[in-house]
Short mmCIF file of C-alpha atoms in Angstrom, two decimals:
data_model
loop_
_atom_site.label_atom_id
_atom_site.label_comp_id
_atom_site.label_asym_id
_atom_site.label_seq_id
_atom_site.Cartn_x
_atom_site.Cartn_y
_atom_site.Cartn_z
CA CYS C 12 -2.62 -23.30 4.13
CA ILE C 13 -5.81 -23.07 6.23
CA ILE C 14 -9.34 -22.93 4.88
CA LEU C 15 -11.56 -20.72 7.04
CA ILE C 16 -15.34 -20.79 7.04
CA TYR C 17 -17.26 -18.06 8.85
CA LEU C 18 -20.83 -18.78 9.88
CA THR C 19 -22.54 -15.73 11.33
CA LYS C 20 -25.58 -15.89 13.59
CA LYS C 21 -26.46 -12.71 15.43
CA ASP C 22 -23.24 -11.72 17.24
CA TYR C 23 -21.61 -15.14 17.19
CA ILE C 24 -19.01 -16.37 14.70
CA LEU C 25 -18.11 -20.02 14.35
CA LEU C 26 -14.58 -20.45 13.03
CA MET C 27 -13.72 -23.74 11.38
CA LYS C 28 -10.29 -24.65 10.06
CA LEU C 29 -8.81 -27.39 7.94
CA LEU C 30 -5.06 -27.76 8.19
CA LYS C 31 -3.03 -28.41 5.06
CA SER C 32 -1.71 -31.66 6.55
CA ASP C 33 -5.27 -32.94 7.10
CA PHE C 34 -6.33 -31.76 3.65
CA ASP C 35 -3.41 -33.65 2.07
CA LYS C 36 -4.50 -36.83 3.87
CA LEU C 37 -7.98 -36.50 2.37
CA ILE C 38 -6.80 -35.70 -1.17
CA ILE C 39 -4.26 -38.41 -1.90
CA ASP C 40 -4.74 -38.49 -5.68
CA ASN C 41 -2.10 -36.26 -7.33
CA THR C 42 -4.35 -35.83 -10.38
CA VAL C 43 -6.99 -34.17 -8.19
CA LYS C 44 -4.36 -31.97 -6.54
CA GLU C 45 -2.97 -30.82 -9.87
CA TYR C 46 -6.49 -30.12 -11.15
CA MET C 47 -7.24 -27.97 -8.09
CA LYS C 48 -3.95 -26.07 -8.44
CA LYS C 49 -4.74 -25.37 -12.08
CA LYS C 50 -8.25 -24.15 -11.23
CA ILE C 51 -6.85 -21.79 -8.59
CA ALA C 52 -4.25 -20.43 -11.05
CA LEU C 53 -6.99 -19.68 -13.59
CA GLN C 54 -8.70 -17.42 -11.05
CA ASP C 55 -5.71 -15.07 -10.94
CA THR C 56 -6.81 -11.98 -12.87
CA SER C 57 -3.91 -9.82 -11.69
CA ILE C 58 -1.77 -10.92 -14.66
CA THR C 59 -0.75 -8.14 -17.03
CA LEU C 60 0.37 -8.36 -20.65
CA THR C 61 3.98 -7.56 -19.65
CA ASP C 62 4.01 -10.58 -17.32
CA LEU C 63 3.66 -12.98 -20.25
CA TYR C 64 6.45 -14.59 -22.28
CA PHE C 65 6.08 -16.25 -25.67
CA VAL C 66 6.73 -20.02 -25.84
CA ARG C 67 5.46 -21.16 -29.24
CA PHE C 68 2.75 -20.82 -31.87
CA LEU C 69 -0.26 -23.11 -31.26
CA GLY C 70 -2.53 -22.48 -34.22
CA LYS C 71 -4.78 -20.16 -36.13
CA GLY C 72 -8.34 -19.49 -34.94
CA LYS C 73 -11.29 -17.94 -36.78
CA PHE C 74 -10.21 -14.37 -36.03
CA GLY C 75 -6.52 -14.55 -35.08
CA ASN C 76 -3.46 -16.52 -34.04
CA VAL C 77 -3.23 -18.52 -30.80
CA ASN C 78 0.12 -18.75 -28.97
CA LEU C 79 1.43 -20.55 -25.89
CA VAL C 80 2.74 -18.16 -23.20
CA HIS C 81 3.83 -18.33 -19.55
CA ASN C 82 4.17 -15.93 -16.60
CA ASN C 83 7.00 -17.85 -14.84
CA LYS C 84 4.35 -19.81 -12.92
CA ASN C 85 1.77 -21.23 -15.31
CA LEU C 86 1.17 -21.87 -19.01
CA TYR C 87 -1.65 -20.12 -20.86
CA ALA C 88 -3.01 -19.93 -24.38
CA ILE C 89 -3.46 -16.41 -25.71
CA LYS C 90 -5.48 -15.46 -28.79
CA GLN C 91 -4.67 -12.20 -30.52
CA VAL C 92 -6.94 -10.33 -32.90
CA SER C 93 -5.90 -7.34 -34.97
CA ARG C 94 -7.70 -4.18 -33.79
CA LYS C 95 -7.45 -2.77 -37.31
CA ALA C 96 -9.28 -5.81 -38.70
CA VAL C 97 -11.94 -5.56 -35.99
CA GLU C 98 -12.48 -1.84 -36.63
CA LYS C 99 -12.65 -2.43 -40.39
CA GLN C 100 -15.21 -5.26 -40.19
CA LYS C 101 -18.12 -4.30 -37.96
CA ILE C 102 -19.55 -7.83 -38.03
CA LEU C 103 -16.19 -9.16 -36.76
CA ALA C 104 -16.25 -6.64 -33.92
CA ARG C 105 -19.73 -7.78 -32.92
CA TYR C 106 -18.73 -11.45 -32.79
CA PHE C 107 -15.52 -10.61 -30.92
CA VAL C 108 -17.33 -8.63 -28.21
CA ASN C 109 -20.03 -11.29 -27.96
CA GLU C 110 -17.49 -14.11 -27.59
CA ARG C 111 -15.66 -12.19 -24.86
CA ARG C 112 -18.84 -11.60 -22.87
CA ILE C 113 -19.98 -15.21 -23.14
CA MET C 114 -16.61 -16.81 -22.34
CA LEU C 115 -16.08 -14.66 -19.26
CA SER C 116 -19.42 -15.95 -17.95
CA LEU C 117 -18.48 -19.64 -18.33
CA ASP C 118 -16.86 -21.91 -15.75
CA HIS C 119 -17.18 -25.62 -16.54
CA PRO C 120 -14.74 -28.58 -16.66
CA PHE C 121 -15.59 -29.29 -20.31
CA ILE C 122 -15.18 -25.68 -21.48
CA VAL C 123 -11.87 -23.85 -21.83
CA LYS C 124 -11.63 -21.17 -19.14
CA MET C 125 -11.00 -17.56 -20.11
CA VAL C 126 -8.87 -15.74 -17.53
CA LYS C 127 -9.10 -12.16 -18.79
CA THR C 128 -8.71 -9.92 -21.83
CA PHE C 129 -6.10 -7.30 -22.75
CA LYS C 130 -5.53 -4.79 -25.50
CA ASN C 131 -2.71 -2.59 -26.78
CA ASN C 132 -2.44 -0.25 -29.75
CA TYR C 133 -2.43 -3.10 -32.26
CA PHE C 134 -4.20 -6.16 -30.84
CA CYS C 135 -6.94 -7.41 -28.56
CA PHE C 136 -6.00 -10.50 -26.53
CA PHE C 137 -7.90 -13.39 -24.93
CA LEU C 138 -5.88 -15.04 -22.14
CA MET C 139 -7.19 -18.59 -21.70
CA GLU C 140 -6.54 -21.92 -20.07
CA TYR C 141 -3.94 -23.94 -21.97
CA VAL C 142 -5.30 -27.36 -22.95
CA ASN C 143 -2.37 -29.74 -23.27
CA GLY C 144 -3.84 -32.32 -25.58
CA LYS C 145 -5.01 -33.15 -29.08
CA ASN C 146 -7.72 -31.66 -31.24
CA LEU C 147 -10.67 -34.08 -31.56
CA ASP C 148 -10.75 -33.54 -35.31
CA GLU C 149 -7.11 -34.64 -35.59
CA TYR C 150 -7.83 -37.65 -33.37
CA LEU C 151 -10.70 -38.75 -35.62
CA ALA C 152 -8.51 -38.31 -38.71
CA ARG C 153 -5.74 -40.63 -37.43
CA SER C 154 -4.53 -42.90 -40.19
CA ASN C 155 -4.60 -46.21 -38.30
CA VAL C 156 -8.22 -46.04 -37.08
CA LYS C 157 -10.79 -43.87 -38.86
CA LYS C 158 -13.53 -44.15 -36.23
CA CYS C 159 -14.23 -44.55 -32.51
CA ASN C 160 -15.58 -47.70 -30.91
CA ILE C 161 -18.95 -47.65 -29.16
CA ASP C 162 -17.45 -46.92 -25.70
CA GLU C 163 -15.34 -44.01 -26.97
CA THR C 164 -18.33 -42.60 -28.84
CA ARG C 165 -20.57 -42.81 -25.75
CA PHE C 166 -17.91 -41.22 -23.56
CA TYR C 167 -17.16 -38.30 -25.89
CA ILE C 168 -20.81 -37.60 -26.69
CA GLY C 169 -21.56 -37.78 -22.96
CA ASN C 170 -18.93 -35.07 -22.39
CA ILE C 171 -20.47 -32.89 -25.10
CA LEU C 172 -24.02 -33.34 -23.77
CA ILE C 173 -22.98 -32.40 -20.22
CA MET C 174 -21.32 -29.27 -21.61
CA LEU C 175 -24.36 -28.52 -23.74
CA GLU C 176 -26.71 -28.93 -20.75
CA TYR C 177 -24.65 -26.30 -18.90
CA LEU C 178 -24.78 -23.89 -21.86
CA GLN C 179 -28.53 -24.29 -22.32
CA LYS C 180 -29.19 -23.55 -18.65
CA LYS C 181 -27.42 -20.25 -19.35
CA LEU C 182 -29.53 -19.79 -22.55
CA ILE C 183 -26.45 -20.02 -24.77
CA ALA C 184 -26.62 -21.57 -28.25
CA HIS C 185 -23.16 -22.56 -29.47
CA ARG C 186 -24.21 -22.92 -33.15
CA ASP C 187 -20.95 -24.53 -34.31
CA ILE C 188 -20.42 -27.76 -32.36
CA LYS C 189 -17.91 -29.86 -34.32
CA PRO C 190 -14.71 -31.85 -33.60
CA SER C 191 -12.35 -29.08 -34.73
CA ASN C 192 -13.74 -26.81 -31.97
CA ILE C 193 -13.06 -29.44 -29.30
CA MET C 194 -9.84 -30.56 -27.60
CA ILE C 195 -9.06 -33.82 -25.80
CA ASP C 196 -7.16 -32.77 -22.65
CA SER C 197 -4.30 -34.62 -20.96
CA ASN C 198 -6.77 -36.60 -18.82
CA GLY C 199 -8.81 -37.75 -21.83
CA TYR C 200 -11.81 -35.45 -21.31
CA LEU C 201 -13.17 -33.01 -23.89
CA LYS C 202 -13.02 -29.22 -23.77
CA MET C 203 -14.89 -26.83 -26.07
CA ILE C 204 -12.38 -24.19 -27.13
CA ASP C 205 -14.20 -21.83 -29.52
CA PHE C 206 -17.26 -19.66 -28.87
CA GLY C 207 -16.98 -17.26 -31.81
CA THR C 208 -20.47 -18.18 -33.05
CA ALA C 209 -22.21 -18.53 -29.66
CA LYS C 210 -25.18 -16.36 -28.74
CA VAL C 211 -27.51 -15.86 -25.79
CA LEU C 212 -31.03 -16.71 -26.98
CA HIS C 213 -34.05 -15.65 -24.96
CA ASP C 214 -36.36 -16.60 -27.81
CA TYR C 215 -35.60 -17.27 -31.49
CA THR C 216 -33.05 -15.99 -33.98
CA ASN C 217 -32.69 -16.19 -37.79
CA THR C 218 -28.95 -15.79 -38.39
CA VAL C 219 -27.60 -18.44 -40.77
CA ILE C 220 -24.34 -19.49 -39.16
CA GLY C 221 -22.29 -22.65 -38.64
CA THR C 222 -20.26 -25.22 -40.57
CA PRO C 223 -21.99 -26.87 -43.57
CA HIS C 224 -21.66 -30.54 -42.54
CA TYR C 225 -22.90 -29.83 -38.99
CA ILE C 226 -25.45 -27.06 -39.46
CA SER C 227 -29.04 -27.94 -38.51
CA PRO C 228 -31.98 -27.82 -40.98
CA GLU C 229 -33.86 -25.23 -38.88
CA ILE C 230 -30.95 -22.79 -39.24
CA LEU C 231 -31.05 -23.17 -43.03
CA SER C 232 -34.84 -22.90 -43.26
CA ASN C 233 -34.73 -19.21 -42.25
CA SER C 234 -37.90 -19.67 -40.19
CA GLY C 235 -36.26 -19.09 -36.81
CA TYR C 236 -34.47 -21.46 -34.44
CA SER C 237 -33.64 -21.73 -30.73
CA LEU C 238 -31.24 -23.56 -28.40
CA SER C 239 -32.26 -26.97 -29.76
CA CYS C 240 -30.29 -26.36 -32.99
CA ASP C 241 -27.15 -27.63 -31.21
CA PHE C 242 -28.56 -31.14 -30.75
CA TRP C 243 -28.44 -31.73 -34.52
CA SER C 244 -24.72 -30.89 -34.53
CA VAL C 245 -24.14 -33.31 -31.64
CA GLY C 246 -25.92 -36.01 -33.65
CA VAL C 247 -23.68 -35.38 -36.65
CA CYS C 248 -20.60 -35.58 -34.39
CA MET C 249 -21.83 -38.89 -32.95
CA PHE C 250 -22.38 -40.37 -36.43
CA GLU C 251 -18.95 -39.16 -37.58
CA MET C 252 -17.20 -40.60 -34.52
CA PHE C 253 -18.77 -44.03 -34.84
CA TYR C 254 -18.91 -44.50 -38.63
CA GLY C 255 -15.92 -42.39 -39.67
CA VAL C 256 -17.88 -40.41 -42.29
CA TYR C 257 -20.38 -37.53 -42.37
CA PRO C 258 -24.06 -38.55 -42.37
CA PHE C 259 -24.74 -35.96 -45.11
CA GLY C 260 -22.57 -34.55 -47.88
CA GLN C 261 -19.62 -36.91 -47.45
CA HIS C 262 -18.73 -36.69 -51.15
CA ALA C 263 -20.17 -33.24 -51.85
CA THR C 264 -17.82 -30.75 -53.49
CA GLU C 265 -19.97 -27.63 -52.97
CA VAL C 266 -21.71 -26.16 -49.95
CA LEU C 267 -25.14 -26.21 -51.62
CA GLN C 268 -24.78 -29.94 -52.27
CA ILE C 269 -24.25 -30.50 -48.53
CA TYR C 270 -27.27 -28.33 -47.69
#
């Protein structure tokens, strides 16, 4: 394996090479090597639907089931959505197309990577990075400890804020930041896994959307909101992590009580 860098200046080309043996001496940490291999694998868009083999069911998302699959080389998560359901519900189709466009534009360590999309006569598919870890919501609900300590809270919120900074530079409002949309990967870092409610905002929008316990007041006020709405949700997550309860509506039994 040789990395080649071409630097052109008029008619001259400077060729630089880095031998695999020298590269291996520089990168001695196997964790870094495995991370780089995984990143390279996620750039392979030549995969077809017939290359994939079912392994097991992973869970149910907002709009369809998520399964674990492989192509004899790497593991992937694949989300399938019924085309009949999408065609029947126009609002579902709009969110589906929007999520696809946004996720294909994202490439960040704290955001699950979408490889490509497929479709057949019955389903539309999202082929994504497989996050081998635990859902943050499940981690917070563990029976032995109901809350995070101060260092865990700082670390996880730091992950979320770095991810959010990246999204806001791309003018993307997530609008549903919450633990159940976040995974803890095998290295202990967070990954946002769901962008079904995300939207590119050049100005303001009025759509009331989100999860009751995490939704910001400006979304509910129907007076227009922008990218900053996500910071409220991060604050709620931080409170929940550290104290083990919601800051608002902990004992509410109806949505309006939470609001």
